[in-house]
Coordinates of C-alpha atoms in Angstrom, one line a residue:
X1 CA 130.2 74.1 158.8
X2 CA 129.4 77.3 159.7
X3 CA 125.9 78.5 160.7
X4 CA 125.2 80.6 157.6
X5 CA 126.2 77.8 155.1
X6 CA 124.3 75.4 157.4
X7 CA 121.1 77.8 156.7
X8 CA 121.7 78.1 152.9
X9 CA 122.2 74.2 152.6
X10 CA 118.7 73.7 154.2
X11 CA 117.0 76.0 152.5
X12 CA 118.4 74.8 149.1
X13 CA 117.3 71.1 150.2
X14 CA 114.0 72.3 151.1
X15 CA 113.7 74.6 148.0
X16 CA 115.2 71.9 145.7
X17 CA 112.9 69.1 147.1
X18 CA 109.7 70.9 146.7
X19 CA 110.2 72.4 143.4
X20 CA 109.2 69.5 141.8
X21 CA 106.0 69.2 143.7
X22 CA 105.5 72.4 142.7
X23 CA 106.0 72.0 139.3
X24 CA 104.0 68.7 139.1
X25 CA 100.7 70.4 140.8
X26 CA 100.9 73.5 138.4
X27 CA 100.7 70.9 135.2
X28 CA 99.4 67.3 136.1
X29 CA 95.5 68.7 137.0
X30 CA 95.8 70.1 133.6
X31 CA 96.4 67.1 131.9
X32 CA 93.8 65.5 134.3
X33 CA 91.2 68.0 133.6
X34 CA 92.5 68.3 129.6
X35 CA 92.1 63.9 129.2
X36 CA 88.2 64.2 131.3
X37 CA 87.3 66.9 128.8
X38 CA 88.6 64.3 125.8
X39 CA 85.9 62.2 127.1
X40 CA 83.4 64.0 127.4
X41 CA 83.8 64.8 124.0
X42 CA 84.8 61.4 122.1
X43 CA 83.6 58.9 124.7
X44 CA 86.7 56.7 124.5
X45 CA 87.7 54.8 127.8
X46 CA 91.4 55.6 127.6
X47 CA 90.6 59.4 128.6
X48 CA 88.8 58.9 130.8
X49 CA 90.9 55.8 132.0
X50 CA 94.1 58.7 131.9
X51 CA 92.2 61.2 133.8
X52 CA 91.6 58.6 136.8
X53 CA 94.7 57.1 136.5
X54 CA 96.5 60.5 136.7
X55 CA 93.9 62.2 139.4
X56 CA 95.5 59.6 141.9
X57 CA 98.7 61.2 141.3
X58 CA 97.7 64.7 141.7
X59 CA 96.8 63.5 145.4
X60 CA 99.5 61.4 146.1
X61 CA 102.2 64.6 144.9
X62 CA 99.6 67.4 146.7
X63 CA 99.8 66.2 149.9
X64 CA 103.7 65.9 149.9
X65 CA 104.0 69.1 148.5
X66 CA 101.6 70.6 150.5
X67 CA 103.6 69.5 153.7
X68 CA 107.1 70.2 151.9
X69 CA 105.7 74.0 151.3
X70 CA 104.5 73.8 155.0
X71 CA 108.0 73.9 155.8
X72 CA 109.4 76.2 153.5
X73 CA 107.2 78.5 155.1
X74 CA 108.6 78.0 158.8
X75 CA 111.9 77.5 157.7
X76 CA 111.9 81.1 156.6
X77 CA 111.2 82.6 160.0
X78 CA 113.5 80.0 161.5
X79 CA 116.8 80.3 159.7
X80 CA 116.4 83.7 158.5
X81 CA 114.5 85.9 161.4
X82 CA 116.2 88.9 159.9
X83 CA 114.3 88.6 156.7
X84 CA 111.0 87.6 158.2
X85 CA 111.2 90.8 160.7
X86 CA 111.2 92.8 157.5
X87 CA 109.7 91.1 154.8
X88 CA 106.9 89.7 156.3
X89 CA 104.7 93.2 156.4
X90 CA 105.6 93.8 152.7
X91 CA 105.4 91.1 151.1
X92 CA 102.8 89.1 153.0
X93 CA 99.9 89.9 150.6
X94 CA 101.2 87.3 147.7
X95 CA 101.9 84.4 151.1
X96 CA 97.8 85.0 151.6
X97 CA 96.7 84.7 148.0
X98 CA 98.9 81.5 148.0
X99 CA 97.0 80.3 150.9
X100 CA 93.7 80.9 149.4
X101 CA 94.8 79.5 146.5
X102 CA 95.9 76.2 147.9
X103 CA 92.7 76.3 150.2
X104 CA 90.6 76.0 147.1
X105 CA 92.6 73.8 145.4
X106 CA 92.4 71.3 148.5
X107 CA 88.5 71.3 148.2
X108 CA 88.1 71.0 144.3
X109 CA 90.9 68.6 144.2
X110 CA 88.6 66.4 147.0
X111 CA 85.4 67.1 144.8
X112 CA 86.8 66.0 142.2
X113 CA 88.4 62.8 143.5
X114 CA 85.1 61.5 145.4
X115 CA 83.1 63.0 142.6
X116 CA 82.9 60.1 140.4
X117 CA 79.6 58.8 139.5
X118 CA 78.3 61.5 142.5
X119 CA 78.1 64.7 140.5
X120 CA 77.0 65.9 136.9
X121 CA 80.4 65.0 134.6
X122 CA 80.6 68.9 133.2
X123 CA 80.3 69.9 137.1
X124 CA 83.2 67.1 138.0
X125 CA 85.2 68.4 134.8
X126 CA 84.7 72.0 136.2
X127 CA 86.2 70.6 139.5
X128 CA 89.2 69.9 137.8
X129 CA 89.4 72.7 135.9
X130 CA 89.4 74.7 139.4
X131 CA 92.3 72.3 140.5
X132 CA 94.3 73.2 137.6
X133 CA 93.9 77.1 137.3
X134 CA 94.4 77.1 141.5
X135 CA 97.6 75.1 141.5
X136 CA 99.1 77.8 138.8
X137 CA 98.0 80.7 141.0
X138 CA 99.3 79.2 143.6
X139 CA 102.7 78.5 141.9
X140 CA 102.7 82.5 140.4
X141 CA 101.8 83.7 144.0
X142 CA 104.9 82.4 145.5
X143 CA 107.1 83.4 142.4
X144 CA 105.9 86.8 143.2
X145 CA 107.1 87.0 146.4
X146 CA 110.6 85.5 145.5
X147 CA 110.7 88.0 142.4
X148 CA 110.3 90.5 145.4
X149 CA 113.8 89.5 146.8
X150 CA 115.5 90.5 143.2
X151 CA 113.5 93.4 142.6
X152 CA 112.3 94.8 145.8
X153 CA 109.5 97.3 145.7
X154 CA 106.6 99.1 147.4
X155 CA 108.7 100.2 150.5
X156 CA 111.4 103.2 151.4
X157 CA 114.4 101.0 153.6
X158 CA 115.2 104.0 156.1
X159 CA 117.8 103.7 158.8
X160 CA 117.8 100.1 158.4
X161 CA 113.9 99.6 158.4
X162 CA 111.0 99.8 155.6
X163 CA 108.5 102.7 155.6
X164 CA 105.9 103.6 153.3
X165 CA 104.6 100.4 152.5
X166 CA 103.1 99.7 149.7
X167 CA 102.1 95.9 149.8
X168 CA 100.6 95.6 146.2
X169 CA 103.5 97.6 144.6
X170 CA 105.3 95.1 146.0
X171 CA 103.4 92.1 145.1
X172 CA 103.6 93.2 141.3
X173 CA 107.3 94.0 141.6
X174 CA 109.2 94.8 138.4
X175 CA 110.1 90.7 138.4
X176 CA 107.1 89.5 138.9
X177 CA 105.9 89.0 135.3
X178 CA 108.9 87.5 133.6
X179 CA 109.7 85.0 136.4
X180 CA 105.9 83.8 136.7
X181 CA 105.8 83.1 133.0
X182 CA 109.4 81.3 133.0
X183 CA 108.5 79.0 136.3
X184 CA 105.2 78.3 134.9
X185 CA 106.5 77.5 131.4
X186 CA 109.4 75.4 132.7
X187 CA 107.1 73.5 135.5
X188 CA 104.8 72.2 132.4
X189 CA 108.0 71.3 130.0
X190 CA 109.6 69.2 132.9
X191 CA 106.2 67.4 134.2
X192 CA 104.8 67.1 130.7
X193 CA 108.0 65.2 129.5
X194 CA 108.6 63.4 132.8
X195 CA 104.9 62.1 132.3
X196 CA 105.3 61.4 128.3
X197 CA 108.9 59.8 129.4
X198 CA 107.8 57.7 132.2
X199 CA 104.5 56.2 129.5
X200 CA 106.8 56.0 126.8
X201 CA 109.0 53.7 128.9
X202 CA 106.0 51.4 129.6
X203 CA 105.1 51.7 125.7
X204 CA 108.6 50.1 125.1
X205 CA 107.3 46.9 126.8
X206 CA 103.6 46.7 125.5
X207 CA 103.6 48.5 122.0
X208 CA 100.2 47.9 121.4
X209 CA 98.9 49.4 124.7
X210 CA 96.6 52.8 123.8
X211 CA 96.6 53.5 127.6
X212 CA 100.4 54.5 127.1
X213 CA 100.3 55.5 123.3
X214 CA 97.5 58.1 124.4
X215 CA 99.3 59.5 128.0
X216 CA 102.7 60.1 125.6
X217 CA 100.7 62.2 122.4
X218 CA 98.6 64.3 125.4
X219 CA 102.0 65.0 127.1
X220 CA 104.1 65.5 124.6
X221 CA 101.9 68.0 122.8
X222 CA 101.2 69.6 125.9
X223 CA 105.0 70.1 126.8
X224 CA 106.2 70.9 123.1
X225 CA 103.9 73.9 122.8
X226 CA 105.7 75.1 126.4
X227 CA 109.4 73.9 125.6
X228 CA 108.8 76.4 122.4
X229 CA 107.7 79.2 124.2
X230 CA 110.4 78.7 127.0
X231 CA 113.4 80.0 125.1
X232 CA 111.1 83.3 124.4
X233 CA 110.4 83.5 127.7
X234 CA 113.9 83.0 128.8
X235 CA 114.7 86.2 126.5
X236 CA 112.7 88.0 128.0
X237 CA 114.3 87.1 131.9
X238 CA 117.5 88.1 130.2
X239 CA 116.9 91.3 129.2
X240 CA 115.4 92.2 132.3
X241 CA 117.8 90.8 134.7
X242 CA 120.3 92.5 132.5
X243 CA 118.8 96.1 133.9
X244 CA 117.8 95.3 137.3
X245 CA 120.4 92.9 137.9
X246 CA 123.7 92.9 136.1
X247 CA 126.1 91.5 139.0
X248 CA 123.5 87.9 138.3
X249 CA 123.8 88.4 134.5
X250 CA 127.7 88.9 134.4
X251 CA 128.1 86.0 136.7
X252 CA 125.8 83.4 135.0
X253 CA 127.9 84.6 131.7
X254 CA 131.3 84.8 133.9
X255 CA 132.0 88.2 132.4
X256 CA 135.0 89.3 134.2
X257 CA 135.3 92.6 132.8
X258 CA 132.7 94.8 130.8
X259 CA 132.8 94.7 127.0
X260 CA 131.7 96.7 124.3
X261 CA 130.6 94.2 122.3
X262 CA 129.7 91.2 124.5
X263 CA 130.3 87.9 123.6
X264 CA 128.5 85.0 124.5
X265 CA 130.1 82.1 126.5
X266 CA 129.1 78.6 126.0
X267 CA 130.5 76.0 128.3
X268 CA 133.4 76.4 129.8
X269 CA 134.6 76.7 133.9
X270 CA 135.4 80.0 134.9
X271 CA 138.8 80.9 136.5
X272 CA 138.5 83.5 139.4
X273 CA 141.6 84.2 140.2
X274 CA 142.9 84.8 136.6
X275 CA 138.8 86.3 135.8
X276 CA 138.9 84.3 133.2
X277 CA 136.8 81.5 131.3
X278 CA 138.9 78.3 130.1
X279 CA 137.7 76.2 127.4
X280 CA 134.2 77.9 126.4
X281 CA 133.7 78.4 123.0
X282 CA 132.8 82.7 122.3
X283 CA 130.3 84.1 119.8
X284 CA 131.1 87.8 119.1
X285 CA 128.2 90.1 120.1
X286 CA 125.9 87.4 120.8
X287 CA 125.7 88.5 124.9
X288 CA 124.8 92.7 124.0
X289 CA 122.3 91.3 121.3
X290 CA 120.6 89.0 124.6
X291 CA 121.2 91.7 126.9
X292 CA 120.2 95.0 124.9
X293 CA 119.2 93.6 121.0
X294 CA 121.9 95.8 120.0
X295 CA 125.0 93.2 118.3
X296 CA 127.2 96.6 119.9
X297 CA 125.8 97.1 123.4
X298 CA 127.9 98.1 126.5
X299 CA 127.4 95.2 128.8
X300 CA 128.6 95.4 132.5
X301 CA 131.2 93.2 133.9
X302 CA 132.1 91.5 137.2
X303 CA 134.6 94.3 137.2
X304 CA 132.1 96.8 137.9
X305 CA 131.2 95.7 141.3
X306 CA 133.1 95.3 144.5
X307 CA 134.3 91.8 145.3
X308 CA 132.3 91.0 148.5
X309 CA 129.0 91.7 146.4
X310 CA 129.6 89.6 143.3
X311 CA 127.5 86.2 143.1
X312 CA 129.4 82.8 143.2
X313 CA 130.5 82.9 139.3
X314 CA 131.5 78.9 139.0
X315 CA 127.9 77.6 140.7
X316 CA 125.8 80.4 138.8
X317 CA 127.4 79.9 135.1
X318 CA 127.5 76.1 135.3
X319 CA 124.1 76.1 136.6
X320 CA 122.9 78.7 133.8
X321 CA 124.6 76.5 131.3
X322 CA 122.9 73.4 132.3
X323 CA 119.5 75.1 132.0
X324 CA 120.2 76.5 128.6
X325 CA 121.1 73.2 127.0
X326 CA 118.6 71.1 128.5
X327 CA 116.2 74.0 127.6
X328 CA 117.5 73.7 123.4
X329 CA 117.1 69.9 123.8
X330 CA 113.5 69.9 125.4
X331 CA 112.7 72.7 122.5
X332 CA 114.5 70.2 119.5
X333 CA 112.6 67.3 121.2
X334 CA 109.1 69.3 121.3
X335 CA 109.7 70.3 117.8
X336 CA 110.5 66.6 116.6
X337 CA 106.9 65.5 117.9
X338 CA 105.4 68.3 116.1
X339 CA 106.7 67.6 112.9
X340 CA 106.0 64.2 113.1
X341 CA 103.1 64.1 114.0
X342 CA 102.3 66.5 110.8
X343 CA 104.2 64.4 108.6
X344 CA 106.1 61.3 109.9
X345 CA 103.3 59.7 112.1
X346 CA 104.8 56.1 112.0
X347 CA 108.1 57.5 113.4
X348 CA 106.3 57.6 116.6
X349 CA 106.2 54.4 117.1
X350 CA 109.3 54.0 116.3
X351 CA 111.5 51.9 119.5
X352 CA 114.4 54.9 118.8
X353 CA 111.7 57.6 119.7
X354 CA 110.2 55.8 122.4
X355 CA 113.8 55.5 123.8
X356 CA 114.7 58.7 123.2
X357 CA 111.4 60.5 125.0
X358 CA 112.5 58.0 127.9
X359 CA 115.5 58.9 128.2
X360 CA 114.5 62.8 129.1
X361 CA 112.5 61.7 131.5
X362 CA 114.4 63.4 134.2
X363 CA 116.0 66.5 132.4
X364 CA 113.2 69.3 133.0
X365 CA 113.3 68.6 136.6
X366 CA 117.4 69.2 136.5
X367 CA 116.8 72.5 134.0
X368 CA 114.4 73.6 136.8
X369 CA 116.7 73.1 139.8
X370 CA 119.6 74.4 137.8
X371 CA 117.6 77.5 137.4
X372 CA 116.5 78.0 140.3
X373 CA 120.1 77.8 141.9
X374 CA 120.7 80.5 139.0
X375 CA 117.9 82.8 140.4
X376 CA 119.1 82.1 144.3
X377 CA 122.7 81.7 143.9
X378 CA 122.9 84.6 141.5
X379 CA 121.3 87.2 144.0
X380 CA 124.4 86.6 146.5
X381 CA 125.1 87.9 148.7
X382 CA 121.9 89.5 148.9
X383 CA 118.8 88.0 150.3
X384 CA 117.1 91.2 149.3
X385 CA 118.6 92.4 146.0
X386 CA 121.0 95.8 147.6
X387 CA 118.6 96.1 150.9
X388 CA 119.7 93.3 152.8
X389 CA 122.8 90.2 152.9
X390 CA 122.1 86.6 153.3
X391 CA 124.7 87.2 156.3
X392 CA 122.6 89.5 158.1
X393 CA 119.3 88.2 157.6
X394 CA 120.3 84.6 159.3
X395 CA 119.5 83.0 162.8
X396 CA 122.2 83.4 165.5
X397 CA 120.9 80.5 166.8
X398 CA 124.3 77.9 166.9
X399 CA 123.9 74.6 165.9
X400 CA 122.2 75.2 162.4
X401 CA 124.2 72.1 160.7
X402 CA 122.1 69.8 162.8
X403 CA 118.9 71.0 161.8
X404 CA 120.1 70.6 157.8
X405 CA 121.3 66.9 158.5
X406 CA 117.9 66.7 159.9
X407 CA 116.0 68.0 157.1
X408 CA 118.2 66.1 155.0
X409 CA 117.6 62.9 155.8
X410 CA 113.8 63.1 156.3
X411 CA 113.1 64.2 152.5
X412 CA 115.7 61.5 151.9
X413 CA 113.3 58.7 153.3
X414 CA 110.2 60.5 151.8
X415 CA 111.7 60.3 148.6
X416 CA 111.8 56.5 148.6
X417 CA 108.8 56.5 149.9
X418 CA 106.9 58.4 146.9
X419 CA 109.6 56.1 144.2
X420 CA 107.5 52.6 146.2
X421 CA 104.1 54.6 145.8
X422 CA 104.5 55.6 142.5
X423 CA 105.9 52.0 141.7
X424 CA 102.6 50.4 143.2
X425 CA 100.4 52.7 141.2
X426 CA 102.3 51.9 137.9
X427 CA 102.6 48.2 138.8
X428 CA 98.3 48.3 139.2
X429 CA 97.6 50.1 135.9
X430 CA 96.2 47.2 134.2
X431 CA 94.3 46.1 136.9
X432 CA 92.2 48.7 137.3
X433 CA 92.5 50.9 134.1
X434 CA 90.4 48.9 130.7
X435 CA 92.0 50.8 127.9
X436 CA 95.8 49.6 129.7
X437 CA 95.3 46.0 128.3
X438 CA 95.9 44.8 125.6
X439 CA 94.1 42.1 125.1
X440 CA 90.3 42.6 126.4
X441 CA 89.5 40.1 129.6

């Protein structure tokens, strides 16, 4: 394994790994702070039974993430020093707000965790609320410096160095905007259904419990309203990656060769040495209306770019693919609870639903991981979109293959570690939680 593939490996690990921490502290202090507020209002013990029982969570899946991100953050200046030497006075500004962010979100997270029974309930609300609205900023920050790498601004690259810096052009880079509101919209469709999945699994055994019944209708109707708005959101990234970054957008459609009309691939494995795409199924002019809204648009082909500078085609489209349909199924899923709980009430308890909201459990997580190897894989070989290669940006320091093996296995053991801890907080649900029983003691 060579070094640079040894670097890329880690960094996906690391990347992939902490994604879903990521993910889970942008959304679950919303539902905490969203099921406190419930009881302030109504009273009823479940919410307030929810809002505890999810709090210890939030903590359990902050401090791992915060520790995960911790090494993200060294692992950038160790594996790819060429970046760092360069990046780091441009796009440092969004690194800082993160900081802050996560700095506030530590502190409002412990008020509101040994706040109970200590502090005025709108004040402890209010704590959450902070949690919450910090862990998105905090999510958004970061995007913004990654959208930096696919659309780099606020600099002048001259003789192989940046001048004129501009550190808040480069903060709100043109990619900013629509990769914030995708991450953020896909973080609360795969942690809302991942939490509605994992209390509709426990539902299946006690059908009577309202502890469950309660967590499922608060998720689900929090990640229905996002699944809708995620393939908007996802139009929107398409369009915009088609003008800034058409080498990404032929790949993750494997267009070998630009058409006038487009079509639109669906499925199928992409053939590079014929530049071809076996077994998809085509629609005719469906990829200029995504790319342009025009049925007729010109869109630009593989063909159009020399062959050391075009992005991995078979990861990127499989990857794109995955996202898509788990994306449609989320969305068709989302829509289901809506309409029946307009119209068709007593299908939710229903042992078919329940299995069928179970069985997603895991699918926003792999729609988020699948996009994310879309937004990194599709950007090769640059680690700066046409500034600066992946090749030239990493360590000559040998021996990179051991550190990955290293990093490897330790998120490997801290994985089963979280699966025990999250076990022995589900196992301990009824013992501490009222509204979990069915039966009153």
């Amino acid at each position: 394994m060579d070094d640079l593939l040894a670097a890329r490996l880690q960094m996906a690990v690391s990347l992939g790994w902490h994604i879903v921490f990521a993910c889970i502290g942008m959304t679950m202090p919303i539902l905490m702070a969203y099921s406190e507020w419930k009881w302030l209002r109504t009273k009823e013990q479940v919410y307030i039974d929810l809002a505890k029982a999810w709090s210890k969570g939030v903590a359990i899946f902050f401090a791992v993430g915060a520790v995960s991100g911790t090494v993200l953050s060294f692992e950038l200046g160790l594996l790819f020093p060429g970046f760092m030497e360069h990046a780091g006075p441009i796009i440092g500004m969004p690194f800082s707000w993160e900081g802050t962010a996560f700095f506030v979100e530590a502190i409002a997270l412990g008020v509101f965790l040994y706040g109970w029974n200590r502090l005025n309930k709108w004040v402890h609300w209010l704590s959450g609320v902070v949690v919450g609205i910090s862990g998105v900023m905090s999510g958004i920050f970061v995007i913004s410096a990654n959208a930096w790498m696919n659309s780099p601004a606020g600099f002048t690259w001259e003789d192989g160095k940046p001048t004129n810096i501009d550190p808040v052009a480069a903060m709100f880079n043109d990619a900013w905007f629509t990769q914030a509101l995708h991450m953020t919209l896909a973080a609360f469709v795969a942690t809302a259904f991942a939490v509605a999945g994992v209390h509709a699994y426990l539902l299946l055994k006690d059908r009577n419990n309202a502890f469950h019944k309660t967590a499922v209708r608060i998720a689900l109707a929090f990640g229905a309203v996002a699944a809708f708005l995620q393939p908007i959101s996802g139009d929107i990234s398409a369009k915009d990656i088609a003008e800034r970054q058409p080498a990404k957008l032929a790949a993750l459609e494997a267009l070998y060769h630009t058409s006038q009309p487009a079509d639109l691939v669906i499925g199928g494995i992409p053939n590079d040495q014929e530049e071809r795409v076996d077994y998809a199924i085509h629609v005719p002019g469906f990829l200029s209306f995504l790319a342009h809204g025009d049925f007729d648009a010109e869109v630009i082909g593989l063909d159009q770019f020399p062959k050391d500078e075009r992005p991995p085609v078979l990861i990127t489209h499989i990857a794109f693919q995955i996202m898509v349909g788990i994306g449609f199924l989320l969305a068709f899923a989302g829509f289901l609870y809506l309409l029946f709980s307009a119209r068709f009430k007593h299908l939710l308890a229903k042992r078919w639903w329940l299995w069928f909201i179970a069985l997603l459990t895991p699918l926003g997580f792999i729609a988020v991981e699948a996009g994310w190897t879309v937004t990194e894989v599709g950007r090769q070989p640059w680690i700066i979109h046409g500034v600066m290669k992946t090749k030239d940006a990493v360590s000559p320091m040998p021996g990179l293959q051991y550190s990955f093996y290293m990093i490897t296995l330790v998120y490997l053991v801290l994985t089963l570690i979280i699966i025990g801890l999250m076990r022995r907080q589900i196992a301990t649900i009824e013992t501490y939680y009222p509204s979990a029983r069915t039966k009153p003691e």
